[in-house]
Amino acid sequence: MFSIAATAIAHPNIAFIKYWGNRDPLLRLPSTGSISMNLDGLITRATVAFDRSLEQDILIQDGNEVPGPPLERVSQFLDVLRAMSGLSSRARVHSESNFPAGSGIASSAAAFAALALAGSRAAGLELTERELSRLARRGSGSACRSVPGGFVEWRAGEDDASSYAASIAPPDHWDIVDCIAVVSRAPKSTGSTEGHALADNSPLQAARIAGADRRLAICRRAILERDFQAFREVVELDSNLMHAVMMTSQPPLLYWLPATIAVVRAVIAMRGEGLDACYTIDAGPNVHVLCPASLAAEVACRLLEVEGVEEALTARPGGPARLVEE
Ligand code: PMV
């Protein structure tokens, strides 16, 4: 049956091996592959309704109509869908999240993964997981990793058809937890789309790219063998490398706040006391602290003691993007 409206949910993801920089910014073909884990409990729910009576697309985010650049980005994404489906109607998009947007908790990943699934279904398309991942990538690169479930790898690929993400292990494969130390809920000043465009200006980006396949292989193996020690070393290295590139771009990007460093130091101190945890930071000041699930309650308590930490959210590995009944 041809359906004109559909709703889907998707989880954000935390990258263990980061995506930073594009070979093709329009198609969002990345300079390197990346690996992430979906975050259970954190959810974006998107409803897309195509409506012939609309003169333009409408975006309603967390109950408020949003004009300007966010609407333009959603409209461009809907244009990709319209070209795929032959539909010409404009759409009304409702998007709601239960976590802070734009502050390094991959809000665009969950939003475009949910939008790809809801939008394609509303447009009458039945896409495979791979096709959905490719479509989500056009909205936000990291969104392609929120389409499959659990632990996910995005192979950089050569072109639009070969650049998509797939699960490397299901959510129940490894009981690790992401304890997110929220130090700011303010939207970041430089979004990741702008940030990717600066990556190649950094003299360090070439070295980061040259070592990416090695780090991807170490991380993939560490996940498959549940080897937390190898995992934490490569995760921290990869995050530090990405932030070194950000800080040495022209103009430089510095996403950290004093509390970001305080959390990193607290994680290093915890490790010294035998609490096995590691940190990773996306394009924002909040710190994702990864640890075995058995340590998560203690790690979260310790994070809340750090000056500047407003909240500690915890998330286990999450499932794939999925359709929901309205
Ligand atoms: O998908 P984007 O354009 O929001 O880029 C995401 C970039 C990082 O979150 C910093 C790294 C990643 O791989 O998720």
XYZ file of C-alpha atoms and ligand atoms in Angstrom:
340
model
C 0.000 0.000 0.000
C 1.274 3.482 -0.842
C 1.749 5.312 2.411
C 2.161 9.076 2.574
C 3.329 9.432 6.206
C 5.639 7.273 8.299
C 7.469 7.442 11.627
C 10.820 5.935 12.561
C 13.202 6.028 15.498
C 16.984 5.860 15.503
C 19.734 6.049 18.107
C 22.724 8.365 17.990
C 26.088 6.628 17.859
C 29.481 7.201 19.424
C 32.458 6.844 17.081
C 35.366 4.746 18.386
C 37.339 5.398 15.178
C 36.296 8.809 13.926
C 35.055 10.234 10.653
C 36.609 13.669 10.093
C 37.058 15.038 6.573
C 35.439 14.204 3.239
C 36.837 13.163 -0.116
C 33.574 14.352 -1.648
C 31.637 16.835 0.522
C 28.486 16.806 -1.615
C 28.064 13.028 -1.474
C 29.661 12.936 1.999
C 32.210 10.322 0.948
C 34.626 10.198 3.892
C 38.434 10.371 3.840
C 38.580 7.241 6.056
C 36.375 4.461 7.344
C 34.969 4.685 10.899
C 33.569 2.434 13.637
C 30.872 3.237 16.192
C 28.324 1.881 18.624
C 24.654 2.884 18.675
C 23.470 4.336 21.973
C 20.457 2.586 23.450
C 17.965 4.729 25.373
C 18.894 7.899 23.483
C 16.364 8.271 20.687
C 15.302 10.553 17.867
C 11.827 10.006 16.506
C 11.052 11.434 13.060
C 7.728 11.599 11.232
C 7.650 12.531 7.565
C 4.350 13.396 5.866
C 4.318 14.282 2.171
C 1.476 16.692 1.465
C 0.505 18.027 -1.980
C -1.025 21.163 -0.475
C 2.301 22.365 1.002
C 4.266 24.994 -0.908
C 7.475 24.288 0.956
C 8.944 21.763 3.346
C 8.305 22.368 7.045
C 10.573 21.248 9.894
C 9.260 21.000 13.448
C 11.989 20.128 15.930
C 11.085 19.322 19.526
C 7.763 21.121 19.022
C 9.133 24.327 17.420
C 9.044 25.221 13.738
C 12.645 25.730 12.578
C 13.463 27.954 9.562
C 16.856 28.780 7.985
C 19.869 26.478 7.565
C 18.486 23.421 9.449
C 15.355 23.504 7.255
C 17.484 23.938 4.102
C 19.560 20.901 5.058
C 16.421 18.786 5.586
C 14.944 20.092 2.304
C 18.100 19.138 0.391
C 17.895 15.692 1.942
C 14.218 15.410 0.952
C 15.244 16.425 -2.591
C 17.452 13.305 -2.731
C 14.441 11.241 -1.642
C 12.149 12.981 -4.130
C 14.617 12.244 -6.934
C 14.749 8.569 -5.881
C 10.987 8.144 -5.617
C 9.674 10.458 -8.354
C 7.511 12.221 -5.753
C 7.285 16.013 -6.062
C 5.235 16.926 -2.943
C 6.720 18.933 -0.119
C 6.789 17.372 3.330
C 6.155 18.166 6.962
C 8.896 16.711 9.162
C 8.537 16.327 12.934
C 11.684 15.396 14.803
C 12.016 14.894 18.568
C 14.994 13.765 20.624
C 15.390 12.845 24.273
C 18.993 14.151 24.493
C 20.721 17.533 23.929
C 21.179 18.412 20.230
C 24.327 19.805 18.631
C 26.722 19.274 21.524
C 28.727 16.233 20.537
C 26.055 13.589 21.049
C 25.674 12.903 17.339
C 22.189 14.411 17.160
C 22.342 14.717 13.370
C 23.236 11.021 13.067
C 20.071 9.863 14.815
C 17.960 12.534 13.092
C 19.009 11.672 9.519
C 18.896 7.910 10.131
C 15.302 8.250 11.390
C 14.486 10.671 8.567
C 15.892 8.330 5.910
C 13.760 5.445 7.146
C 10.550 7.427 7.761
C 10.975 9.517 4.598
C 11.686 6.597 2.275
C 8.714 4.665 3.631
C 6.439 7.712 3.362
C 7.617 8.122 -0.250
C 6.566 4.526 -0.975
C 10.120 3.107 -1.164
C 11.164 -0.179 0.482
C 14.936 0.197 0.797
C 17.414 -2.411 1.973
C 19.561 -1.627 5.026
C 22.481 -0.817 2.724
C 20.390 1.561 0.586
C 19.052 3.241 3.725
C 22.547 3.658 5.124
C 23.683 5.278 1.856
C 20.665 7.571 1.897
C 21.189 8.593 5.571
C 24.842 9.384 4.702
C 23.633 12.143 2.358
C 22.090 14.003 5.334
C 24.971 13.533 7.770
C 27.904 11.181 7.240
C 27.731 9.600 10.679
C 23.976 8.967 10.176
C 24.829 6.032 7.903
C 26.184 4.279 11.045
C 22.885 4.744 12.955
C 20.957 2.649 10.396
C 22.368 -0.834 11.260
C 22.328 -2.075 14.885
C 24.974 -2.580 17.567
C 28.655 -2.169 16.659
C 28.907 -0.705 13.185
C 31.606 -0.050 10.599
C 31.319 2.469 7.769
C 33.609 1.422 4.933
C 34.740 4.621 3.209
C 34.065 3.168 -0.247
C 34.899 4.634 -3.626
C 31.625 6.197 -4.657
C 28.007 6.664 -3.607
C 27.179 2.977 -4.108
C 30.101 1.596 -2.086
C 30.072 3.999 0.895
C 27.712 2.590 3.557
C 27.752 1.104 7.044
C 27.071 -2.433 8.270
C 26.983 -4.172 11.676
C 30.158 -5.911 12.775
C 28.509 -7.272 15.933
C 24.967 -7.144 17.402
C 24.165 -5.044 20.519
C 24.363 -8.030 22.889
C 27.835 -9.042 21.669
C 29.703 -6.962 24.255
C 28.333 -5.446 27.445
C 30.073 -2.092 27.430
C 28.538 1.215 28.434
C 28.975 4.794 27.269
C 28.774 7.142 30.286
C 28.360 10.589 28.752
C 29.659 13.388 30.952
C 27.529 16.357 29.874
C 29.482 19.544 30.545
C 27.475 21.809 28.243
C 24.106 21.700 26.520
C 24.833 24.745 24.348
C 24.883 24.155 20.585
C 28.428 24.064 19.186
C 29.683 27.157 17.384
C 31.117 25.277 14.356
C 28.983 22.441 13.053
C 30.618 19.273 11.766
C 29.745 19.960 8.102
C 31.895 23.118 8.283
C 34.494 21.291 10.353
C 34.972 18.468 7.819
C 35.751 21.109 5.179
C 38.680 22.373 7.299
C 40.270 18.981 7.992
C 42.490 18.914 4.905
C 44.062 22.254 5.952
C 45.656 20.589 8.924
C 49.210 19.354 8.374
C 48.259 16.381 10.568
C 45.290 15.116 8.541
C 47.473 13.207 6.051
C 49.098 11.272 8.909
C 45.696 10.608 10.492
C 44.411 9.224 7.181
C 47.567 7.159 6.570
C 47.134 5.321 9.900
C 43.363 4.879 9.741
C 43.270 1.353 8.294
C 45.588 0.131 11.058
C 43.435 1.702 13.789
C 40.250 0.352 12.176
C 41.719 -3.158 12.151
C 42.797 -2.934 15.821
C 39.404 -1.599 16.885
C 37.433 -4.168 14.847
C 39.484 -7.010 16.338
C 39.212 -5.594 19.885
C 35.420 -5.463 19.564
C 35.146 -8.960 18.079
C 37.430 -10.411 20.811
C 36.008 -8.193 23.584
C 39.543 -7.031 24.361
C 38.991 -3.879 26.425
C 42.665 -3.047 26.858
C 43.403 -2.964 23.120
C 40.092 -1.166 22.606
C 40.771 1.655 25.040
C 44.243 2.366 23.682
C 43.082 2.718 20.088
C 39.921 4.656 21.008
C 41.824 7.323 22.954
C 44.518 7.526 20.285
C 41.954 8.011 17.536
C 40.034 10.703 19.467
C 43.266 12.568 20.286
C 44.310 12.404 16.630
C 41.012 13.883 15.446
C 41.193 16.731 17.984
C 44.825 17.390 17.014
C 43.631 17.792 13.411
C 40.796 20.082 14.535
C 43.150 22.275 16.582
C 45.668 22.560 13.734
C 43.151 23.384 10.979
C 42.930 26.845 9.493
C 41.017 28.400 11.265
C 41.616 26.116 14.242
C 38.723 24.406 15.989
C 38.776 23.892 19.735
C 35.698 22.102 21.048
C 36.965 21.507 24.589
C 35.945 23.413 27.732
C 37.865 23.346 31.031
C 35.453 20.659 32.273
C 36.265 18.523 29.215
C 39.909 18.316 30.334
C 38.850 17.775 33.949
C 36.845 14.701 32.843
C 39.734 13.358 30.751
C 42.037 13.706 33.773
C 39.460 12.011 36.009
C 39.298 9.047 33.584
C 43.088 8.725 33.642
C 43.008 8.877 37.456
C 40.266 6.202 37.612
C 42.390 3.940 35.472
C 45.284 4.416 37.879
C 42.973 3.057 40.588
C 42.023 0.010 38.528
C 38.702 1.292 37.119
C 39.021 0.268 33.485
C 37.579 3.100 31.394
C 38.564 5.269 28.437
C 37.435 8.563 26.940
C 36.460 9.734 23.485
C 35.206 13.154 22.407
C 33.222 14.100 19.281
C 32.746 17.612 17.836
C 31.660 19.155 21.127
C 32.770 19.527 24.745
C 31.007 16.491 26.226
C 33.087 13.428 27.038
C 32.016 9.869 26.295
C 33.522 7.519 28.875
C 33.440 3.866 27.838
C 33.734 1.019 30.320
C 32.575 -2.556 30.950
C 28.917 -2.525 32.105
C 29.899 -3.902 35.537
C 31.793 -0.633 36.237
C 29.266 1.811 34.757
C 27.494 2.792 38.000
C 30.771 3.603 39.747
C 32.202 5.424 36.710
C 29.022 7.533 36.397
C 29.209 8.457 40.130
C 32.836 9.477 39.751
C 32.043 11.598 36.689
C 29.333 13.466 38.604
C 31.965 14.485 41.186
C 34.036 16.277 38.525
C 33.588 20.051 38.617
C 31.560 21.245 35.637
C 29.792 17.939 34.934
C 26.057 18.675 34.820
C 24.786 15.185 34.184
C 26.010 11.671 33.362
C 23.878 9.825 30.796
C 24.530 6.112 30.386
C 23.871 4.062 27.272
C 24.409 0.406 26.362
C 24.822 -0.762 22.759
C 21.648 0.095 20.818
C 19.684 -1.508 17.999
C 19.070 -0.402 14.406
C 16.822 2.374 13.088
C 13.253 1.064 12.959
C 9.757 2.013 11.855
C 7.158 2.626 14.556
C 3.370 2.774 14.446
C 1.975 6.275 14.784
O 28.160 13.154 10.610
P 28.748 14.457 10.964
O 28.966 15.349 9.765
O 27.941 15.142 12.050
O 30.226 14.217 11.546
C 30.472 13.520 12.740
C 31.834 13.784 13.208
C 32.203 13.218 14.564
O 31.078 13.027 15.373
C 33.132 14.209 15.253
C 32.976 11.888 14.410
C 32.134 10.689 14.062
O 32.697 9.795 13.406
O 30.971 10.589 14.467
